[in-house]
N, CA and C of each residue as an Amber inpcrd file, in Angstrom:
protein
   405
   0.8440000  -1.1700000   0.0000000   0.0000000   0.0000000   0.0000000
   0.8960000   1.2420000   0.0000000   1.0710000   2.2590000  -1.0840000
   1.5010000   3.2230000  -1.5290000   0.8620000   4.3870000   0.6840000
   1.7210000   5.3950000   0.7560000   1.9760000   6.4040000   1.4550000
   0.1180000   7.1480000   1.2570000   0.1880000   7.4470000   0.0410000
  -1.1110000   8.2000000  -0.2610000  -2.3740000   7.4640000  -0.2030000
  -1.7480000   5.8080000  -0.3170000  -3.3530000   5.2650000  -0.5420000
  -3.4850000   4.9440000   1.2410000  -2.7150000   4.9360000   2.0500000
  -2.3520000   4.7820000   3.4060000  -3.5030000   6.1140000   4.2660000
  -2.7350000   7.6810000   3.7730000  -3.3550000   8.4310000   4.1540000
  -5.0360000   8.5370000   3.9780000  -5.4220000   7.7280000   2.4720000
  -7.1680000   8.1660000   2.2370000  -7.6950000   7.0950000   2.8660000
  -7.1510000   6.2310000   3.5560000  -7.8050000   5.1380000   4.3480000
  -7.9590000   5.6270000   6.0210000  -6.8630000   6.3190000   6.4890000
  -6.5610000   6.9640000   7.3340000  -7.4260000   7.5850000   7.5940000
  -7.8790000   8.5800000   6.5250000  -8.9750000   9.9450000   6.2390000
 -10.3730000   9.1710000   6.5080000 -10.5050000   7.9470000   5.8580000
 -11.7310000   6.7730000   6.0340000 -12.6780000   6.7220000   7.1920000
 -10.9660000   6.2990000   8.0520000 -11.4770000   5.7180000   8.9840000
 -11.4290000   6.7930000  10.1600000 -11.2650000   7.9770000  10.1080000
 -11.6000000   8.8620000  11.2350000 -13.0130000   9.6150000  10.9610000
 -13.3280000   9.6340000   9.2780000 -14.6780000   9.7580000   9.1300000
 -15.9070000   8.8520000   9.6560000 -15.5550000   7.6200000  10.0810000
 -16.1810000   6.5070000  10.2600000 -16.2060000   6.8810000  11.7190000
 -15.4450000   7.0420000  12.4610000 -14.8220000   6.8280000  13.7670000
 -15.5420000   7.9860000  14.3490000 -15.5090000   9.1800000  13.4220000
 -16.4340000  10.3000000  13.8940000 -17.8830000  10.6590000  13.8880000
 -18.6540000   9.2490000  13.2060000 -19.8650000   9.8000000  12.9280000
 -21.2310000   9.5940000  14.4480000 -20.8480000   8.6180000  15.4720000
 -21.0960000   8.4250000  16.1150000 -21.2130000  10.0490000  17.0070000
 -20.0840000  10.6660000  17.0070000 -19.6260000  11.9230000  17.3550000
 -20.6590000  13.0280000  16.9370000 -21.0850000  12.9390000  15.2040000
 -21.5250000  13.8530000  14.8380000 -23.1530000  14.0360000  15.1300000
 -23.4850000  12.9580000  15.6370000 -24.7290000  12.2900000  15.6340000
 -25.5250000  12.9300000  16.9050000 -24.2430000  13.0300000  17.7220000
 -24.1830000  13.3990000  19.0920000 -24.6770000  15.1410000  18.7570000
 -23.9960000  15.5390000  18.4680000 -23.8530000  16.9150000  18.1720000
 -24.6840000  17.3660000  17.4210000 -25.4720000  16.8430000  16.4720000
 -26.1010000  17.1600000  15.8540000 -27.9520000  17.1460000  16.8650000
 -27.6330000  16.3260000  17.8450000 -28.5210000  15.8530000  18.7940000
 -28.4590000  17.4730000  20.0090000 -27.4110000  18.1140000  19.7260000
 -27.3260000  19.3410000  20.5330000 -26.7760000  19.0020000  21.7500000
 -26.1660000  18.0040000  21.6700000 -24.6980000  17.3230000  22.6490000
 -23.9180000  17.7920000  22.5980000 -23.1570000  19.3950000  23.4920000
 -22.0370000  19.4710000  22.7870000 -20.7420000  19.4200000  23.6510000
 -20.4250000  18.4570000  24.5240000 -19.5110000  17.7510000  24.9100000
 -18.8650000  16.4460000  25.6360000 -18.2520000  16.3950000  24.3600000
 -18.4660000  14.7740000  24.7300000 -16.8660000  14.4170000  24.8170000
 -16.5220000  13.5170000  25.7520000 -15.4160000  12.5730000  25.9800000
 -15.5590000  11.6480000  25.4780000 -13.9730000  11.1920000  24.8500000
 -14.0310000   9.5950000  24.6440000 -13.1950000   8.8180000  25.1840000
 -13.0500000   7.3820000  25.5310000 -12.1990000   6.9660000  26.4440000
 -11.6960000   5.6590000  26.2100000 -10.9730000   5.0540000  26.7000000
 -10.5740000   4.0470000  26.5440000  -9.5550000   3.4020000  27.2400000
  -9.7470000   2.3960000  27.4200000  -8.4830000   2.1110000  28.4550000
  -7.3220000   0.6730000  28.1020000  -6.1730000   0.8340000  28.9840000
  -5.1890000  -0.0920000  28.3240000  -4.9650000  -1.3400000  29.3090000
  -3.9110000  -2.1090000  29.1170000  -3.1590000  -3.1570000  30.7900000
  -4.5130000  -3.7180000  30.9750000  -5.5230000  -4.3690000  30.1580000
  -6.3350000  -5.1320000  30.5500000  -5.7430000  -7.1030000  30.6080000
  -5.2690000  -7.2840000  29.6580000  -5.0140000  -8.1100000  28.8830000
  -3.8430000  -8.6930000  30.0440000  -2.3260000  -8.2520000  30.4720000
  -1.4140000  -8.1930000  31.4020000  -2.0650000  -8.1650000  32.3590000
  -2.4360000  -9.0550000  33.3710000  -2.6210000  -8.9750000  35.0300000
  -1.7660000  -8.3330000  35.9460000  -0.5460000  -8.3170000  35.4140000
   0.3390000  -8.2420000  36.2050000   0.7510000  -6.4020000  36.6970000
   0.2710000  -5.7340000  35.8810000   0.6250000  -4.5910000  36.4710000
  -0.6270000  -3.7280000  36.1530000  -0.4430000  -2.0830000  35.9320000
  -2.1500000  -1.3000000  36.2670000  -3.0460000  -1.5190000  35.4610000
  -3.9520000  -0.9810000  35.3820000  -4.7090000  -0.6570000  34.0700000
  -5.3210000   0.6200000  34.0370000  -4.8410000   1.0230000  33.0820000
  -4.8400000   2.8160000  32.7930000  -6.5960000   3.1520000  31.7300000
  -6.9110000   3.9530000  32.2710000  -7.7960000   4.7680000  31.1860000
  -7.5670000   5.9170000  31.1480000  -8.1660000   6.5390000  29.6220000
  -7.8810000   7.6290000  29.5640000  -9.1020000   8.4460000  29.0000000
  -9.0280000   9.8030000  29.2630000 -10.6490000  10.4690000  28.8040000
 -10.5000000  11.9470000  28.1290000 -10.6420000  11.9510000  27.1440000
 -10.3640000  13.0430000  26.3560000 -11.5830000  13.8380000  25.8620000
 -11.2860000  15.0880000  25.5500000 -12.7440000  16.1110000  25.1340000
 -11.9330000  16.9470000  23.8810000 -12.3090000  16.4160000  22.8900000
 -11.5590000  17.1530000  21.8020000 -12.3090000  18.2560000  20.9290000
 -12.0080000  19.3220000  20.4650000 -13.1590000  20.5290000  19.9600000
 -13.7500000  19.7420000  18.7680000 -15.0310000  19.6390000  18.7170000
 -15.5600000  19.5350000  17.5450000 -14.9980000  19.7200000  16.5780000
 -13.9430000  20.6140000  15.8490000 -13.3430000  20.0820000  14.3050000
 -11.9950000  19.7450000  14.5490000 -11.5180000  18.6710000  15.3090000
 -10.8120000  17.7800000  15.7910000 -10.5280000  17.2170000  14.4520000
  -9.9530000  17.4210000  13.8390000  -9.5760000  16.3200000  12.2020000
  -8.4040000  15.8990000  11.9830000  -7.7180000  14.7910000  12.8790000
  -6.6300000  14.4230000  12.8600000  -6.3730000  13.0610000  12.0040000
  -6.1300000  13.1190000  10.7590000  -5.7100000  11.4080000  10.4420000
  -4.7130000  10.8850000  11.0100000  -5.2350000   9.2760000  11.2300000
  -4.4570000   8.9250000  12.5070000  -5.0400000   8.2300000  13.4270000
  -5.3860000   9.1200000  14.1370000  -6.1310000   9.2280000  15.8420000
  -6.9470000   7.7310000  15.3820000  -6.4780000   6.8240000  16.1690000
  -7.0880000   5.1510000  16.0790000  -6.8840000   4.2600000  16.8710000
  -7.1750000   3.4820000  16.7950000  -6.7550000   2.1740000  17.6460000
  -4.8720000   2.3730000  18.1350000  -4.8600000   2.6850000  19.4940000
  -3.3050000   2.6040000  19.7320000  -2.7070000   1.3660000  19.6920000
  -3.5780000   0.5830000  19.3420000  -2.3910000  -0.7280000  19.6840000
  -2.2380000  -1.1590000  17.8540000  -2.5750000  -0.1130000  16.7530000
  -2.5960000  -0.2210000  15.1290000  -1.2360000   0.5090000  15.1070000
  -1.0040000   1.6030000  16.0560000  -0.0410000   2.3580000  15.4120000
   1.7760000   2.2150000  16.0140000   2.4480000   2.1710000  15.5310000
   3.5370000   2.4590000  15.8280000   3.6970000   3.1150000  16.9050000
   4.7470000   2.9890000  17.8760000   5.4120000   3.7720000  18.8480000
   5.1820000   5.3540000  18.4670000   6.2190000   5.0250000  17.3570000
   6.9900000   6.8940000  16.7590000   5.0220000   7.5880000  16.6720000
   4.4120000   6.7590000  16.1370000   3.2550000   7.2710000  15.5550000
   2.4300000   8.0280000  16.7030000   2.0450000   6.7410000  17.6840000
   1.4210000   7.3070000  19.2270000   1.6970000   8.2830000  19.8280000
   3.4000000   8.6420000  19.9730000   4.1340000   9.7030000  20.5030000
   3.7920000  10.9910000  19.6850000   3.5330000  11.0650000  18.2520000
   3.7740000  11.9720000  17.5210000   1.9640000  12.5530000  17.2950000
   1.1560000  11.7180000  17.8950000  -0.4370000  12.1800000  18.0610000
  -0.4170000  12.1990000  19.3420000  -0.2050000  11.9470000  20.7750000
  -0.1450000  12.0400000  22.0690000   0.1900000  13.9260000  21.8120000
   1.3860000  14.0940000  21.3100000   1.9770000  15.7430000  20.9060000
   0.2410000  16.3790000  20.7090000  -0.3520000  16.4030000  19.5640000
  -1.2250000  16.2950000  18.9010000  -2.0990000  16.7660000  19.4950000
  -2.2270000  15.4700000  20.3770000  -4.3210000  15.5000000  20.9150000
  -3.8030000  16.0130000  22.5740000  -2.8010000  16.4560000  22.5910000
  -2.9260000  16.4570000  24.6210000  -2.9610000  18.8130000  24.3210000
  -1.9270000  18.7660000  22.9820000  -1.9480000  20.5000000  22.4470000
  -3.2940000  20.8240000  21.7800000  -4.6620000  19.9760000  21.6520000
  -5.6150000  20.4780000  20.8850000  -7.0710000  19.9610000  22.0220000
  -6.5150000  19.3700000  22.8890000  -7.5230000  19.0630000  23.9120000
  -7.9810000  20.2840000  24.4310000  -9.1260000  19.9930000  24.6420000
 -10.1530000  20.6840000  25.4820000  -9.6040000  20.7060000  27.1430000
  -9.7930000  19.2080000  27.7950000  -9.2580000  18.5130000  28.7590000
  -9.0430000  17.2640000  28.2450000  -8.0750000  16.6240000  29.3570000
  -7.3770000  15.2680000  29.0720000  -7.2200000  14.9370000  30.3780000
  -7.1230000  13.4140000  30.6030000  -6.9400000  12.9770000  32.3400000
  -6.7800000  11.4050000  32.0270000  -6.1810000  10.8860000  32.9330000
  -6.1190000   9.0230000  33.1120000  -6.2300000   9.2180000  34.3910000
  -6.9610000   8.0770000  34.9280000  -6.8100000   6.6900000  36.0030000
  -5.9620000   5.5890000  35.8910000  -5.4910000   5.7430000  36.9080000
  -4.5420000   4.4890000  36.9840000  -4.7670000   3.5260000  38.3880000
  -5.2430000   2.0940000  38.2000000  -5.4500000   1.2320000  39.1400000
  -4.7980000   0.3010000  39.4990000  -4.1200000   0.0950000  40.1010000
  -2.6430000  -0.9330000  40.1170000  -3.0390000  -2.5140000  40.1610000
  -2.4260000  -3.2580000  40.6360000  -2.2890000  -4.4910000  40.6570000
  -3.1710000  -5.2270000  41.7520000  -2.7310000  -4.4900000  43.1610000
  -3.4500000  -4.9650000  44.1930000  -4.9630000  -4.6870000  44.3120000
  -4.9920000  -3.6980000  43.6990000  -6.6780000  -3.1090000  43.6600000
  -7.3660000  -4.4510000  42.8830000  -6.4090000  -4.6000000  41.5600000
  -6.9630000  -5.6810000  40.4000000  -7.3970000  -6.7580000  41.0440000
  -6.2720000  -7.3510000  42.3570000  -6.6790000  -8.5780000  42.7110000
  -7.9350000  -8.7420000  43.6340000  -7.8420000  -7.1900000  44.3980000
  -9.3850000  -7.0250000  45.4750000 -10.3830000  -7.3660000  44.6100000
 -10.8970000  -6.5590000  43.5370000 -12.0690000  -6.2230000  42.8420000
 -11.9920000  -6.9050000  41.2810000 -11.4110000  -7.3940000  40.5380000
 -11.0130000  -7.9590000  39.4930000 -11.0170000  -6.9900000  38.1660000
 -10.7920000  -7.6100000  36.9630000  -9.7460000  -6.5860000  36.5620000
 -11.3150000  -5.7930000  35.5240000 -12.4470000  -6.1020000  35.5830000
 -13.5530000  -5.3920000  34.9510000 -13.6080000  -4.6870000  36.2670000
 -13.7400000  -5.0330000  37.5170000 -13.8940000  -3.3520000  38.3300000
 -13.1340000  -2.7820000  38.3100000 -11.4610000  -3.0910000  38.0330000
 -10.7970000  -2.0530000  38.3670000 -10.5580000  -1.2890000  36.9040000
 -10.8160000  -1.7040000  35.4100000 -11.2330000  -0.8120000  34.0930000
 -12.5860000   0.2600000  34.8450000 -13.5990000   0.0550000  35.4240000
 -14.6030000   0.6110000  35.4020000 -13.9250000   1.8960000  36.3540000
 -13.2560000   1.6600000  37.6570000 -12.9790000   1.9550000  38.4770000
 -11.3540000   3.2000000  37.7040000 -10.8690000   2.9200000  37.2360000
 -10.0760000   3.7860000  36.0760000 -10.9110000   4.6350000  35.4060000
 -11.9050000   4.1340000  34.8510000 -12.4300000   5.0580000  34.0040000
 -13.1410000   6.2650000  34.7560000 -13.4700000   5.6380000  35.6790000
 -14.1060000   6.9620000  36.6210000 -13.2010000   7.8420000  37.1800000
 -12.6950000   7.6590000  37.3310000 -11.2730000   8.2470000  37.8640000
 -10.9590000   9.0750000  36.8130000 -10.8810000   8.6650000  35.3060000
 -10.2160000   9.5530000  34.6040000 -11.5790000  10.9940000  33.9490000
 -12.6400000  10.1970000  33.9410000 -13.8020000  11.1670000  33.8590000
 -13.5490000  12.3160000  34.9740000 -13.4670000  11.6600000  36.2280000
 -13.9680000  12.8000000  37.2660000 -12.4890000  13.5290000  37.0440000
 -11.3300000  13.3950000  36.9650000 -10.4330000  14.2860000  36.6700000
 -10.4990000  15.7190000  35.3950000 -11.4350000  15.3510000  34.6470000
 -10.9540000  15.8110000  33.4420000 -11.8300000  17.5740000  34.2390000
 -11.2330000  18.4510000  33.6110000 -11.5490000  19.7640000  34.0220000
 -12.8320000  20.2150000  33.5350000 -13.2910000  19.9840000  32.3680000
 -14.8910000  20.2060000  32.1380000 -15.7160000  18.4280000  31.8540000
 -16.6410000  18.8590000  32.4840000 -17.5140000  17.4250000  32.7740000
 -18.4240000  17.6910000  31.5940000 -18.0690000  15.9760000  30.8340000
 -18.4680000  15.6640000  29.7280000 -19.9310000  15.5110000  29.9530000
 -20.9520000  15.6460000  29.2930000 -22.2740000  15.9660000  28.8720000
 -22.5850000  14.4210000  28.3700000 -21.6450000  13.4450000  27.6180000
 -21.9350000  12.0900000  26.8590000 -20.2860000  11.7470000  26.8750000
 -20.5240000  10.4640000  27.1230000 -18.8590000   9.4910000  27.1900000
 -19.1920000   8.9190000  26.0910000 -18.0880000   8.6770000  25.1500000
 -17.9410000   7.7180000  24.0070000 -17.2190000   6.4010000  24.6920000
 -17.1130000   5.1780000  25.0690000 -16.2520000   3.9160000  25.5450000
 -16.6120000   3.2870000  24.2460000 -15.4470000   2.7460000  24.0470000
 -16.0180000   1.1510000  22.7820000 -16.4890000   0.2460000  23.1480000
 -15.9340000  -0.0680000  24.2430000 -16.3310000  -1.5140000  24.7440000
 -17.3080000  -1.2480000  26.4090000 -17.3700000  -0.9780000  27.0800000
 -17.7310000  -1.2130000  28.4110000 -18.8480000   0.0610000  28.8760000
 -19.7620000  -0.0090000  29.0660000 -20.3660000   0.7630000  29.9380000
 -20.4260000   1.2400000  31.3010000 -20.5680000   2.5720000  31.5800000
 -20.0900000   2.7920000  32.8860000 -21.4430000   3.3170000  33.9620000
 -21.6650000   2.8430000  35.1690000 -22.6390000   3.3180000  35.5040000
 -22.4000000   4.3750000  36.8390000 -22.9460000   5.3360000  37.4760000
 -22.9100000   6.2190000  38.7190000 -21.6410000   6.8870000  38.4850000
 -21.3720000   7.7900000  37.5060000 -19.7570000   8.4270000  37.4300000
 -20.5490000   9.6410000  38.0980000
């Protein structure tokens, strides 16, 4: 796959990635976090989430699945999305917590953590996978 045909797939899939977003907004939602979290998979050490509020014309190709992109790549959109954020925040739940409560309370238990940090309180959470209840 050619550089250019790389980028219009890129372009694709943040159109795709955003429509959920627009749907929102168009609904007169107008701030929304999205989140996601990592160290699920590894028992052995935390598990981090993270919760971001990005301005509505947020148009970064790229911005995807972190575990698709390269190191250099993550580092070089982390630059990116932490200089164009609204607010930004993680939870971090360690190991011993994991073993009290197991490792779906302690994702849920991250994620709240990184919600209630973030400096303006999101109106609608985007998660891919997990629902969160009493934040």
């Amino acid at each position: 796959m050619t550089k250019e045909e790389r980028k219009k797939k890129a372009i694709l899939r943040l159109k795709e990635m955003k429509k959920p977003e627009e749907e929102l907004y168009n609904n007169g939602i107008k701030v929304i976090a999205g989140m996601d979290e990592a160290g699920r998979g590894p028992l052995a050490g935390p598990v981090v989430a993270a919760a971001v509020i990005l301005p509505p014309d947020f148009n970064v190709p790229g911005v995807d699945d972190s575990k698709r992109l390269t190191e250099k790549k993550r580092e070089a959109l982390y630059e990116v999305i932490t200089d164009q954020a609204l607010s930004y925040s993680i939870g971090i739940v360690d190991n011993y917590i994991i073993d009290d409560i197991n490792i779906l309370g302690a994702t849920r238990l991250a994620m709240k953590q990184a919600i209630n940090r973030l400096k303006i309180k999101p109106e609608y959470i985007l998660i891919d996978a997990l629902t969160l209840k009493d934040i």
